[in-house]
PDB file of C-alpha atoms and ligand atoms in Angstrom:
ATOM      1  CA  MET N   8     -16.770  45.688 -30.431  1.00  0.00           C
ATOM      2  CA  ASN N   9     -13.327  46.171 -29.137  1.00  0.00           C
ATOM      3  CA  ARG N  10     -10.955  49.048 -30.566  1.00  0.00           C
ATOM      4  CA  ARG N  11      -8.159  48.308 -32.762  1.00  0.00           C
ATOM      5  CA  LEU N  12      -4.767  48.397 -31.488  1.00  0.00           C
ATOM      6  CA  THR N  13      -2.426  50.717 -33.606  1.00  0.00           C
ATOM      7  CA  MET N  14       1.439  50.056 -34.335  1.00  0.00           C
ATOM      8  CA  ALA N  15       4.036  51.813 -35.767  1.00  0.00           C
ATOM      9  CA  ILE N  16       6.579  50.069 -36.909  1.00  0.00           C
ATOM     10  CA  PRO N  17      10.110  51.297 -38.794  1.00  0.00           C
ATOM     11  CA  SER N  18       9.004  52.126 -42.570  1.00  0.00           C
ATOM     12  CA  LYS N  19      13.585  52.167 -43.570  1.00  0.00           C
ATOM     13  CA  GLY N  20      16.500  52.314 -42.077  1.00  0.00           C
ATOM     14  CA  ARG N  21      18.443  48.534 -39.735  1.00  0.00           C
ATOM     15  CA  LEU N  22      15.208  48.267 -38.177  1.00  0.00           C
ATOM     16  CA  ARG N  23      12.613  47.656 -40.805  1.00  0.00           C
ATOM     17  CA  GLN N  24      13.095  44.479 -42.145  1.00  0.00           C
ATOM     18  CA  PRO N  25      14.034  42.324 -38.742  1.00  0.00           C
ATOM     19  CA  SER N  26      10.348  44.461 -37.414  1.00  0.00           C
ATOM     20  CA  TRP N  27       8.896  42.800 -40.719  1.00  0.00           C
ATOM     21  CA  SER N  28      10.670  39.281 -40.047  1.00  0.00           C
ATOM     22  CA  LEU N  29       9.389  39.688 -36.409  1.00  0.00           C
ATOM     23  CA  LEU N  30       5.437  40.520 -37.313  1.00  0.00           C
ATOM     24  CA  GLU N  31       5.555  38.110 -40.422  1.00  0.00           C
ATOM     25  CA  ALA N  32       7.404  34.692 -37.758  1.00  0.00           C
ATOM     26  CA  SER N  33       3.981  36.009 -35.068  1.00  0.00           C
ATOM     27  CA  GLY N  34       1.228  35.439 -37.976  1.00  0.00           C
ATOM     28  CA  VAL N  35       0.578  39.406 -37.639  1.00  0.00           C
ATOM     29  CA  SER N  36       2.369  40.207 -40.799  1.00  0.00           C
ATOM     30  CA  PRO N  37       0.353  43.219 -43.069  1.00  0.00           C
ATOM     31  CA  GLN N  38      -1.949  42.195 -45.532  1.00  0.00           C
ATOM     32  CA  GLU N  39      -0.301  43.933 -48.226  1.00  0.00           C
ATOM     33  CA  PRO N  40       3.422  44.507 -47.354  1.00  0.00           C
ATOM     34  CA  GLY N  41       4.264  47.106 -50.525  1.00  0.00           C
ATOM     35  CA  GLU N  42       7.162  49.302 -50.039  1.00  0.00           C
ATOM     36  CA  ARG N  43       5.268  52.595 -50.461  1.00  0.00           C
ATOM     37  CA  VAL N  44       2.432  51.698 -48.006  1.00  0.00           C
ATOM     38  CA  LEU N  45       2.367  53.647 -45.056  1.00  0.00           C
ATOM     39  CA  GLN N  46      -0.735  51.763 -43.898  1.00  0.00           C
ATOM     40  CA  ALA N  47      -1.609  48.389 -43.338  1.00  0.00           C
ATOM     41  CA  HIS N  48      -4.212  46.497 -41.329  1.00  0.00           C
ATOM     42  CA  CYS N  49      -2.684  42.785 -39.856  1.00  0.00           C
ATOM     43  CA  ARG N  50      -3.441  39.539 -41.155  1.00  0.00           C
ATOM     44  CA  ASN N  51      -4.786  37.821 -38.457  1.00  0.00           C
ATOM     45  CA  ALA N  52      -4.905  40.262 -35.979  1.00  0.00           C
ATOM     46  CA  ASP N  53      -7.248  43.456 -34.751  1.00  0.00           C
ATOM     47  CA  ILE N  54      -4.313  46.063 -35.547  1.00  0.00           C
ATOM     48  CA  ASP N  55      -3.677  48.413 -37.786  1.00  0.00           C
ATOM     49  CA  LEU N  56      -0.165  49.332 -38.819  1.00  0.00           C
ATOM     50  CA  LEU N  57       1.422  53.096 -39.108  1.00  0.00           C
ATOM     51  CA  PHE N  58       5.053  52.824 -41.044  1.00  0.00           C
ATOM     52  CA  VAL N  59       7.209  55.763 -39.608  1.00  0.00           C
ATOM     53  CA  ARG N  60      10.866  56.246 -38.700  1.00  0.00           C
ATOM     54  CA  ALA N  61      12.456  54.718 -35.474  1.00  0.00           C
ATOM     55  CA  ASP N  62      13.058  57.913 -34.830  1.00  0.00           C
ATOM     56  CA  ASP N  63       9.504  59.228 -34.688  1.00  0.00           C
ATOM     57  CA  VAL N  64       8.208  55.790 -33.019  1.00  0.00           C
ATOM     58  CA  PRO N  65       9.095  57.129 -29.235  1.00  0.00           C
ATOM     59  CA  GLU N  66       7.213  60.679 -29.745  1.00  0.00           C
ATOM     60  CA  TYR N  67       4.205  58.753 -31.547  1.00  0.00           C
ATOM     61  CA  VAL N  68       3.534  56.495 -28.802  1.00  0.00           C
ATOM     62  CA  GLN N  69       3.990  59.152 -25.799  1.00  0.00           C
ATOM     63  CA  ASP N  70       1.217  61.265 -27.657  1.00  0.00           C
ATOM     64  CA  GLY N  71      -1.249  58.932 -28.210  1.00  0.00           C
ATOM     65  CA  VAL N  72      -1.080  58.985 -32.693  1.00  0.00           C
ATOM     66  CA  VAL N  73      -0.782  54.799 -31.460  1.00  0.00           C
ATOM     67  CA  ASP N  74      -1.285  52.798 -29.018  1.00  0.00           C
ATOM     68  CA  CYS N  75       2.423  51.163 -29.419  1.00  0.00           C
ATOM     69  CA  GLY N  76       5.292  50.648 -31.322  1.00  0.00           C
ATOM     70  CA  ILE N  77       9.136  49.383 -31.964  1.00  0.00           C
ATOM     71  CA  THR N  78      11.802  51.548 -32.276  1.00  0.00           C
ATOM     72  CA  GLY N  79      15.471  51.272 -30.674  1.00  0.00           C
ATOM     73  CA  LEU N  80      15.704  51.611 -27.160  1.00  0.00           C
ATOM     74  CA  ASP N  81      18.311  54.088 -27.663  1.00  0.00           C
ATOM     75  CA  LEU N  82      15.985  56.358 -29.080  1.00  0.00           C
ATOM     76  CA  VAL N  83      13.552  55.867 -26.195  1.00  0.00           C
ATOM     77  CA  PHE N  84      15.951  57.458 -23.797  1.00  0.00           C
ATOM     78  CA  GLU N  85      17.475  59.911 -26.280  1.00  0.00           C
ATOM     79  CA  ARG N  86      13.994  61.343 -27.159  1.00  0.00           C
ATOM     80  CA  GLU N  87      12.780  60.909 -23.130  1.00  0.00           C
ATOM     81  CA  ALA N  88      10.170  59.371 -24.285  1.00  0.00           C
ATOM     82  CA  GLU N  89       7.490  58.865 -21.611  1.00  0.00           C
ATOM     83  CA  VAL N  90       6.336  55.216 -22.250  1.00  0.00           C
ATOM     84  CA  GLU N  91       6.477  51.804 -21.200  1.00  0.00           C
ATOM     85  CA  VAL N  92       9.070  49.340 -22.070  1.00  0.00           C
ATOM     86  CA  LEU N  93       6.636  46.008 -22.960  1.00  0.00           C
ATOM     87  CA  LEU N  94       9.161  43.556 -24.852  1.00  0.00           C
ATOM     88  CA  ARG N  95      13.032  43.234 -25.559  1.00  0.00           C
ATOM     89  CA  LEU N  96      13.001  42.109 -28.968  1.00  0.00           C
ATOM     90  CA  GLY N  97      16.402  40.421 -29.341  1.00  0.00           C
ATOM     91  CA  TYR N  98      17.655  42.432 -33.084  1.00  0.00           C
ATOM     92  CA  GLY N  99      18.991  45.654 -33.231  1.00  0.00           C
ATOM     93  CA  THR N 100      21.806  44.912 -30.633  1.00  0.00           C
ATOM     94  CA  CYS N 101      24.080  47.748 -30.755  1.00  0.00           C
ATOM     95  CA  SER N 102      25.385  50.401 -27.904  1.00  0.00           C
ATOM     96  CA  LEU N 103      26.939  53.695 -27.151  1.00  0.00           C
ATOM     97  CA  GLN N 104      30.649  54.031 -27.236  1.00  0.00           C
ATOM     98  CA  ALA N 105      33.108  56.606 -26.488  1.00  0.00           C
ATOM     99  CA  ALA N 106      35.765  56.396 -29.104  1.00  0.00           C
ATOM    100  CA  VAL N 107      38.727  58.728 -30.036  1.00  0.00           C
ATOM    101  CA  THR N 108      41.724  58.782 -32.634  1.00  0.00           C
ATOM    102  CA  MET N 109      44.429  55.833 -32.278  1.00  0.00           C
ATOM    103  CA  ASP N 110      46.865  58.445 -31.539  1.00  0.00           C
ATOM    104  CA  ASP N 111      45.160  60.254 -28.685  1.00  0.00           C
ATOM    105  CA  SER N 112      46.607  59.322 -25.604  1.00  0.00           C
ATOM    106  CA  ALA N 113      42.719  58.828 -23.698  1.00  0.00           C
ATOM    107  CA  THR N 114      43.016  55.314 -22.369  1.00  0.00           C
ATOM    108  CA  CYS N 115      39.306  55.708 -20.280  1.00  0.00           C
ATOM    109  CA  PHE N 116      36.155  57.629 -19.819  1.00  0.00           C
ATOM    110  CA  LYS N 117      37.674  60.150 -16.797  1.00  0.00           C
ATOM    111  CA  ASP N 118      40.492  61.266 -19.625  1.00  0.00           C
ATOM    112  CA  LEU N 119      37.289  62.832 -21.845  1.00  0.00           C
ATOM    113  CA  ASN N 120      36.854  65.485 -18.979  1.00  0.00           C
ATOM    114  CA  GLY N 121      37.365  69.203 -20.876  1.00  0.00           C
ATOM    115  CA  ARG N 122      37.619  67.771 -24.222  1.00  0.00           C
ATOM    116  CA  ARG N 123      34.623  67.988 -27.428  1.00  0.00           C
ATOM    117  CA  ILE N 124      32.856  64.816 -28.580  1.00  0.00           C
ATOM    118  CA  ALA N 125      31.019  64.865 -31.259  1.00  0.00           C
ATOM    119  CA  THR N 126      27.453  62.364 -30.899  1.00  0.00           C
ATOM    120  CA  SER N 127      24.312  62.228 -31.902  1.00  0.00           C
ATOM    121  CA  HIS N 128      22.560  60.689 -28.853  1.00  0.00           C
ATOM    122  CA  PRO N 129      23.142  63.959 -26.670  1.00  0.00           C
ATOM    123  CA  LYS N 130      21.138  63.409 -23.723  1.00  0.00           C
ATOM    124  CA  ILE N 131      22.092  60.150 -23.266  1.00  0.00           C
ATOM    125  CA  ALA N 132      25.758  61.109 -23.838  1.00  0.00           C
ATOM    126  CA  GLY N 133      25.477  63.805 -21.493  1.00  0.00           C
ATOM    127  CA  LYS N 134      23.668  61.834 -18.458  1.00  0.00           C
ATOM    128  CA  MET N 135      26.342  58.748 -18.754  1.00  0.00           C
ATOM    129  CA  LEU N 136      29.160  61.409 -18.502  1.00  0.00           C
ATOM    130  CA  GLY N 137      27.198  63.177 -15.966  1.00  0.00           C
ATOM    131  CA  GLU N 138      26.732  60.299 -14.121  1.00  0.00           C
ATOM    132  CA  LEU N 139      30.673  59.460 -13.782  1.00  0.00           C
ATOM    133  CA  GLY N 140      31.238  63.077 -13.182  1.00  0.00           C
ATOM    134  CA  ILE N 141      32.651  64.305 -16.329  1.00  0.00           C
ATOM    135  CA  GLU N 142      32.288  67.448 -17.741  1.00  0.00           C
ATOM    136  CA  ALA N 143      33.338  67.550 -21.846  1.00  0.00           C
ATOM    137  CA  GLU N 144      31.400  69.660 -24.304  1.00  0.00           C
ATOM    138  CA  ILE N 145      28.944  68.101 -26.466  1.00  0.00           C
ATOM    139  CA  VAL N 146      28.974  68.359 -29.812  1.00  0.00           C
ATOM    140  CA  LYS N 147      25.285  67.709 -31.731  1.00  0.00           C
ATOM    141  CA  VAL N 148      25.854  65.636 -34.892  1.00  0.00           C
ATOM    142  CA  SER N 149      22.930  64.315 -37.072  1.00  0.00           C
ATOM    143  CA  GLY N 150      24.759  61.691 -38.809  1.00  0.00           C
ATOM    144  CA  SER N 151      28.758  60.782 -39.784  1.00  0.00           C
ATOM    145  CA  VAL N 152      29.453  60.828 -36.103  1.00  0.00           C
ATOM    146  CA  GLU N 153      32.338  58.946 -36.842  1.00  0.00           C
ATOM    147  CA  ILE N 154      34.514  61.694 -39.204  1.00  0.00           C
ATOM    148  CA  ALA N 155      33.916  64.394 -36.896  1.00  0.00           C
ATOM    149  CA  PRO N 156      37.384  64.048 -35.525  1.00  0.00           C
ATOM    150  CA  SER N 157      38.927  63.688 -38.875  1.00  0.00           C
ATOM    151  CA  LEU N 158      37.151  66.966 -39.678  1.00  0.00           C
ATOM    152  CA  GLY N 159      38.512  68.832 -36.726  1.00  0.00           C
ATOM    153  CA  LEU N 160      34.736  69.149 -35.352  1.00  0.00           C
ATOM    154  CA  ALA N 161      35.691  67.525 -32.617  1.00  0.00           C
ATOM    155  CA  ASP N 162      38.594  65.244 -30.142  1.00  0.00           C
ATOM    156  CA  ALA N 163      36.245  62.668 -29.355  1.00  0.00           C
ATOM    157  CA  VAL N 164      32.914  60.754 -30.380  1.00  0.00           C
ATOM    158  CA  ILE N 165      29.799  58.934 -28.596  1.00  0.00           C
ATOM    159  CA  ASP N 166      28.423  56.764 -31.464  1.00  0.00           C
ATOM    160  CA  LEU N 167      26.452  53.481 -31.934  1.00  0.00           C
ATOM    161  CA  VAL N 168      28.780  51.050 -32.680  1.00  0.00           C
ATOM    162  CA  SER N 169      27.207  46.615 -33.220  1.00  0.00           C
ATOM    163  CA  THR N 170      30.570  45.153 -34.433  1.00  0.00           C
ATOM    164  CA  GLY N 171      32.839  47.957 -34.516  1.00  0.00           C
ATOM    165  CA  SER N 172      34.486  48.097 -37.966  1.00  0.00           C
ATOM    166  CA  THR N 173      32.953  51.343 -38.798  1.00  0.00           C
ATOM    167  CA  LEU N 174      34.990  52.813 -35.916  1.00  0.00           C
ATOM    168  CA  ARG N 175      38.343  50.599 -37.003  1.00  0.00           C
ATOM    169  CA  THR N 176      37.762  52.273 -40.779  1.00  0.00           C
ATOM    170  CA  ASN N 177      37.672  55.630 -39.676  1.00  0.00           C
ATOM    171  CA  GLY N 178      40.756  54.938 -37.355  1.00  0.00           C
ATOM    172  CA  LEU N 179      38.705  55.091 -33.891  1.00  0.00           C
ATOM    173  CA  ARG N 180      39.547  53.614 -30.546  1.00  0.00           C
ATOM    174  CA  SER N 181      36.628  52.648 -28.222  1.00  0.00           C
ATOM    175  CA  LEU N 182      36.973  53.609 -24.759  1.00  0.00           C
ATOM    176  CA  GLY N 183      34.158  51.851 -23.727  1.00  0.00           C
ATOM    177  CA  ILE N 184      30.076  51.102 -23.664  1.00  0.00           C
ATOM    178  CA  LEU N 185      28.359  53.537 -21.968  1.00  0.00           C
ATOM    179  CA  PHE N 186      24.611  52.372 -23.333  1.00  0.00           C
ATOM    180  CA  GLU N 187      23.202  49.437 -24.829  1.00  0.00           C
ATOM    181  CA  SER N 188      20.564  49.265 -26.703  1.00  0.00           C
ATOM    182  CA  GLU N 189      18.433  46.731 -28.803  1.00  0.00           C
ATOM    183  CA  ALA N 190      14.942  46.829 -30.673  1.00  0.00           C
ATOM    184  CA  VAL N 191      12.305  47.465 -27.836  1.00  0.00           C
ATOM    185  CA  LEU N 192       8.273  46.799 -28.396  1.00  0.00           C
ATOM    186  CA  VAL N 193       7.079  50.269 -26.294  1.00  0.00           C
ATOM    187  CA  GLY N 194       3.162  50.723 -25.497  1.00  0.00           C
ATOM    188  CA  ARG N 195       1.645  54.226 -23.962  1.00  0.00           C
ATOM    189  CA  LYS N 196       1.491  54.635 -20.628  1.00  0.00           C
ATOM    190  CA  ASN N 197      -1.934  53.845 -18.025  1.00  0.00           C
ATOM    191  CA  SER N 198      -3.405  52.335 -21.918  1.00  0.00           C
ATOM    192  CA  GLN N 199      -6.771  52.030 -22.481  1.00  0.00           C
ATOM    193  CA  ASP N 200      -6.030  48.647 -24.342  1.00  0.00           C
ATOM    194  CA  LEU N 201      -3.693  46.654 -21.825  1.00  0.00           C
ATOM    195  CA  GLU N 202      -5.457  43.554 -22.923  1.00  0.00           C
ATOM    196  CA  ALA N 203      -4.670  43.794 -26.575  1.00  0.00           C
ATOM    197  CA  GLN N 204      -1.170  45.410 -25.115  1.00  0.00           C
ATOM    198  CA  ARG N 205      -0.609  42.457 -23.084  1.00  0.00           C
ATOM    199  CA  THR N 206      -1.434  39.843 -25.767  1.00  0.00           C
ATOM    200  CA  LEU N 207       0.751  41.554 -28.314  1.00  0.00           C
ATOM    201  CA  THR N 208       3.078  41.296 -26.191  1.00  0.00           C
ATOM    202  CA  THR N 209       2.930  37.699 -24.608  1.00  0.00           C
ATOM    203  CA  VAL N 210       2.462  37.156 -29.138  1.00  0.00           C
ATOM    204  CA  LEU N 211       6.088  38.987 -29.833  1.00  0.00           C
ATOM    205  CA  GLY N 212       7.720  37.351 -26.983  1.00  0.00           C
ATOM    206  CA  SER N 213       6.842  33.636 -27.496  1.00  0.00           C
ATOM    207  CA  VAL N 214       8.689  34.405 -30.950  1.00  0.00           C
ATOM    208  CA  VAL N 215      11.781  36.339 -29.594  1.00  0.00           C
ATOM    209  CA  ASN N 216      12.037  33.123 -26.549  1.00  0.00           C
ATOM    210  CA  ALA N 217      11.424  30.568 -29.213  1.00  0.00           C
ATOM    211  CA  ARG N 218      14.322  32.570 -31.387  1.00  0.00           C
ATOM    212  CA  ALA N 219      16.875  32.320 -28.334  1.00  0.00           C
ATOM    213  CA  ASN N 220      16.179  28.737 -27.955  1.00  0.00           C
ATOM    214  CA  ARG N 221      16.994  25.167 -29.700  1.00  0.00           C
ATOM    215  CA  TYR N 222      15.084  22.053 -29.125  1.00  0.00           C
ATOM    216  CA  LEU N 223      18.164  19.484 -28.181  1.00  0.00           C
ATOM    217  CA  LEU N 224      17.240  16.019 -28.459  1.00  0.00           C
ATOM    218  CA  CYS N 225      19.947  13.154 -28.162  1.00  0.00           C
ATOM    219  CA  ASN N 226      20.525   9.766 -26.761  1.00  0.00           C
ATOM    220  CA  VAL N 227      22.813   8.585 -24.346  1.00  0.00           C
ATOM    221  CA  GLU N 228      23.225   6.026 -21.650  1.00  0.00           C
ATOM    222  CA  LYS N 229      21.114   5.551 -18.351  1.00  0.00           C
ATOM    223  CA  SER N 230      23.894   4.594 -16.667  1.00  0.00           C
ATOM    224  CA  ARG N 231      25.711   8.593 -17.981  1.00  0.00           C
ATOM    225  CA  LEU N 232      22.598  10.233 -17.484  1.00  0.00           C
ATOM    226  CA  ASP N 233      23.072  12.281 -14.106  1.00  0.00           C
ATOM    227  CA  GLU N 234      26.480  13.341 -15.560  1.00  0.00           C
ATOM    228  CA  LEU N 235      24.883  14.296 -18.966  1.00  0.00           C
ATOM    229  CA  THR N 236      21.874  16.761 -17.177  1.00  0.00           C
ATOM    230  CA  LYS N 237      24.477  18.554 -15.379  1.00  0.00           C
ATOM    231  CA  THR N 238      26.131  19.626 -18.613  1.00  0.00           C
ATOM    232  CA  LEU N 239      22.700  21.190 -19.664  1.00  0.00           C
ATOM    233  CA  PRO N 240      22.282  25.268 -19.939  1.00  0.00           C
ATOM    234  CA  THR N 241      18.437  24.547 -18.773  1.00  0.00           C
ATOM    235  CA  LYS N 242      16.795  26.497 -16.382  1.00  0.00           C
ATOM    236  CA  GLY N 243      13.932  23.226 -16.892  1.00  0.00           C
ATOM    237  CA  SER N 244      14.519  19.854 -15.912  1.00  0.00           C
ATOM    238  CA  PRO N 245      14.998  17.559 -19.077  1.00  0.00           C
ATOM    239  CA  THR N 246      12.368  14.880 -20.699  1.00  0.00           C
ATOM    240  CA  VAL N 247      13.354  11.416 -20.403  1.00  0.00           C
ATOM    241  CA  MET N 248      11.989   8.388 -22.005  1.00  0.00           C
ATOM    242  CA  ASP N 249      13.530   4.960 -22.165  1.00  0.00           C
ATOM    243  CA  LEU N 250      14.171   4.107 -25.537  1.00  0.00           C
ATOM    244  CA  ALA N 251      13.095   0.431 -27.120  1.00  0.00           C
ATOM    245  CA  THR N 252      17.329  -0.505 -26.604  1.00  0.00           C
ATOM    246  CA  PRO N 253      17.537  -1.427 -22.808  1.00  0.00           C
ATOM    247  CA  GLY N 254      19.846   0.914 -20.785  1.00  0.00           C
ATOM    248  CA  VAL N 255      19.467   3.676 -23.320  1.00  0.00           C
ATOM    249  CA  VAL N 256      17.283   6.963 -23.028  1.00  0.00           C
ATOM    250  CA  ALA N 257      16.196   9.791 -24.574  1.00  0.00           C
ATOM    251  CA  VAL N 258      17.074  13.139 -23.589  1.00  0.00           C
ATOM    252  CA  HIS N 259      14.831  15.965 -24.819  1.00  0.00           C
ATOM    253  CA  ALA N 260      15.583  19.555 -23.229  1.00  0.00           C
ATOM    254  CA  LEU N 261      15.270  23.382 -24.106  1.00  0.00           C
ATOM    255  CA  VAL N 262      18.789  25.262 -24.804  1.00  0.00           C
ATOM    256  CA  PRO N 263      19.871  29.158 -25.301  1.00  0.00           C
ATOM    257  CA  ALA N 264      20.834  28.751 -29.143  1.00  0.00           C
ATOM    258  CA  ALA N 265      23.697  30.914 -27.502  1.00  0.00           C
ATOM    259  CA  ASP N 266      25.130  27.503 -25.886  1.00  0.00           C
ATOM    260  CA  ILE N 267      25.297  25.060 -28.364  1.00  0.00           C
ATOM    261  CA  TRP N 268      28.608  25.865 -29.680  1.00  0.00           C
ATOM    262  CA  SER N 269      30.216  24.859 -26.461  1.00  0.00           C
ATOM    263  CA  LEU N 270      27.585  22.377 -25.454  1.00  0.00           C
ATOM    264  CA  LEU N 271      28.089  19.644 -28.477  1.00  0.00           C
ATOM    265  CA  PRO N 272      31.355  18.375 -27.866  1.00  0.00           C
ATOM    266  CA  LYS N 273      30.381  17.810 -23.631  1.00  0.00           C
ATOM    267  CA  LEU N 274      27.550  15.973 -25.279  1.00  0.00           C
ATOM    268  CA  GLU N 275      29.901  13.938 -27.552  1.00  0.00           C
ATOM    269  CA  ALA N 276      32.398  13.748 -23.772  1.00  0.00           C
ATOM    270  CA  CYS N 277      29.342  11.983 -21.904  1.00  0.00           C
ATOM    271  CA  GLY N 278      28.627   9.082 -24.928  1.00  0.00           C
ATOM    272  CA  ALA N 279      25.667  11.277 -26.130  1.00  0.00           C
ATOM    273  CA  THR N 280      24.305   9.779 -29.532  1.00  0.00           C
ATOM    274  CA  SER N 281      22.138  10.887 -32.250  1.00  0.00           C
ATOM    275  CA  ILE N 282      22.082  14.460 -30.966  1.00  0.00           C
ATOM    276  CA  LEU N 283      19.557  17.091 -32.989  1.00  0.00           C
ATOM    277  CA  THR N 284      19.421  20.837 -31.978  1.00  0.00           C
ATOM    278  CA  LEU N 285      15.955  22.387 -34.266  1.00  0.00           C
ATOM    279  CA  PRO N 286      14.732  25.295 -34.208  1.00  0.00           C
ATOM    280  CA  VAL N 287      11.797  26.447 -31.945  1.00  0.00           C
ATOM    281  CA  GLU N 288       8.739  28.464 -33.104  1.00  0.00           C
ATOM    282  CA  ARG N 289       6.937  29.700 -30.336  1.00  0.00           C
ATOM    283  CA  MET N 290       8.179  29.547 -26.815  1.00  0.00           C
ATOM    284  CA  VAL N 291       5.447  30.903 -23.715  1.00  0.00           C
ATOM    285  CA  ARG N 292       7.066  30.615 -20.451  1.00  0.00           C
TER     286      ARG N 292
HETATM  287  P1  AMP Y   7      18.250  53.770 -38.881  1.00  0.00           P
HETATM  288  O1  AMP Y   7      18.231  55.165 -38.212  1.00  0.00           O
HETATM  289  O2  AMP Y   7      16.323  54.161 -38.907  1.00  0.00           O
HETATM  290  O3  AMP Y   7      19.113  52.617 -39.199  1.00  0.00           O
HETATM  291  O4  AMP Y   7      17.973  52.734 -37.160  1.00  0.00           O
HETATM  292  C1  AMP Y   7      18.765  53.331 -36.703  1.00  0.00           C
HETATM  293  C2  AMP Y   7      18.531  52.157 -35.364  1.00  0.00           C
HETATM  294  O5  AMP Y   7      19.055  51.380 -35.379  1.00  0.00           O
HETATM  295  C3  AMP Y   7      18.984  52.987 -34.136  1.00  0.00           C
HETATM  296  O6  AMP Y   7      18.853  53.673 -33.291  1.00  0.00           O
HETATM  297  C4  AMP Y   7      19.691  51.759 -33.143  1.00  0.00           C
HETATM  298  O7  AMP Y   7      18.519  51.350 -32.147  1.00  0.00           O
HETATM  299  C5  AMP Y   7      19.691  50.685 -34.135  1.00  0.00           C
HETATM  300  N1  AMP Y   7      21.259  50.240 -34.900  1.00  0.00           N
HETATM  301  C6  AMP Y   7      21.731  48.362 -34.454  1.00  0.00           C
HETATM  302  N2  AMP Y   7      23.110  48.866 -35.091  1.00  0.00           N
HETATM  303  C7  AMP Y   7      23.336  50.429 -34.939  1.00  0.00           C
HETATM  304  C8  AMP Y   7      24.589  50.396 -35.692  1.00  0.00           C
HETATM  305  N3  AMP Y   7      25.409  49.953 -35.721  1.00  0.00           N
HETATM  306  N4  AMP Y   7      24.524  51.780 -35.490  1.00  0.00           N
HETATM  307  C9  AMP Y   7      23.435  52.827 -35.590  1.00  0.00           C
HETATM  308  N5  AMP Y   7      22.285  52.239 -35.709  1.00  0.00           N
HETATM  309  C10 AMP Y   7      21.840  50.830 -35.238  1.00  0.00           C
END
């Protein structure tokens, strides 16, 4: 009998809800998704889930407490965990940015030379600044990094930013991005359960890919088909089908969801009609 795969997922914080929703959409959600449950079996899959803090996932996977887990890429690098990044999950996107107070004279990373910088990511910060040849004093804080300058703890911060509103609210100005992060599926290096790990990666990946795309359908006059297909941001070839109306074809294509905004007016300009975009449930390349 095959051993069951064990997987750690965030029990609280920003990555909890989207991780649960990904498992649900993938058809491997927990059987008893109660708030206080620490462990659960998966419906429809030989996976046991362990609910832990996102911070703890890299070490749990590295030390073999579990076979794989979901956490932030920033946490994998900050913990210097010896794990395999199996899949980028497309949520929890954020970046580590250096920021100073509005009235600070710094305009670029180099201006941080010799200054005190507060961060909850001292290892990534030290490495990135080192690569830029910047020598700064890193002050490690575990939370509320953005208030460090107003408390006089530091001149600048290196903090996780998603929209930038927390920086602005605290009177800070970004000098730029040092590291980009998102939620990732990580697995044990040299895992004994490579096949199960691969299956899980394919199943979750099919949903992650699908979410990033839309199925586009539209009708267009045959004489303008070339013009229309040139505007499609599609890697593969679109499907083209004759309609009952002579001289008109239906075009079906998979397009990146992020391109829909700019694509619709272009399709209209090519004379496309009956334009539909549909969500895709799964997509295996
Ligand atoms: P938690 O502390 O459990 O809420 O999870 C924090 C993780 O969420 C971080 O390590 C990042 O991977 C991710 N994240 C995404 N956006 C942000 C943000 N704006 N601030 C902090 N963490 C974020």
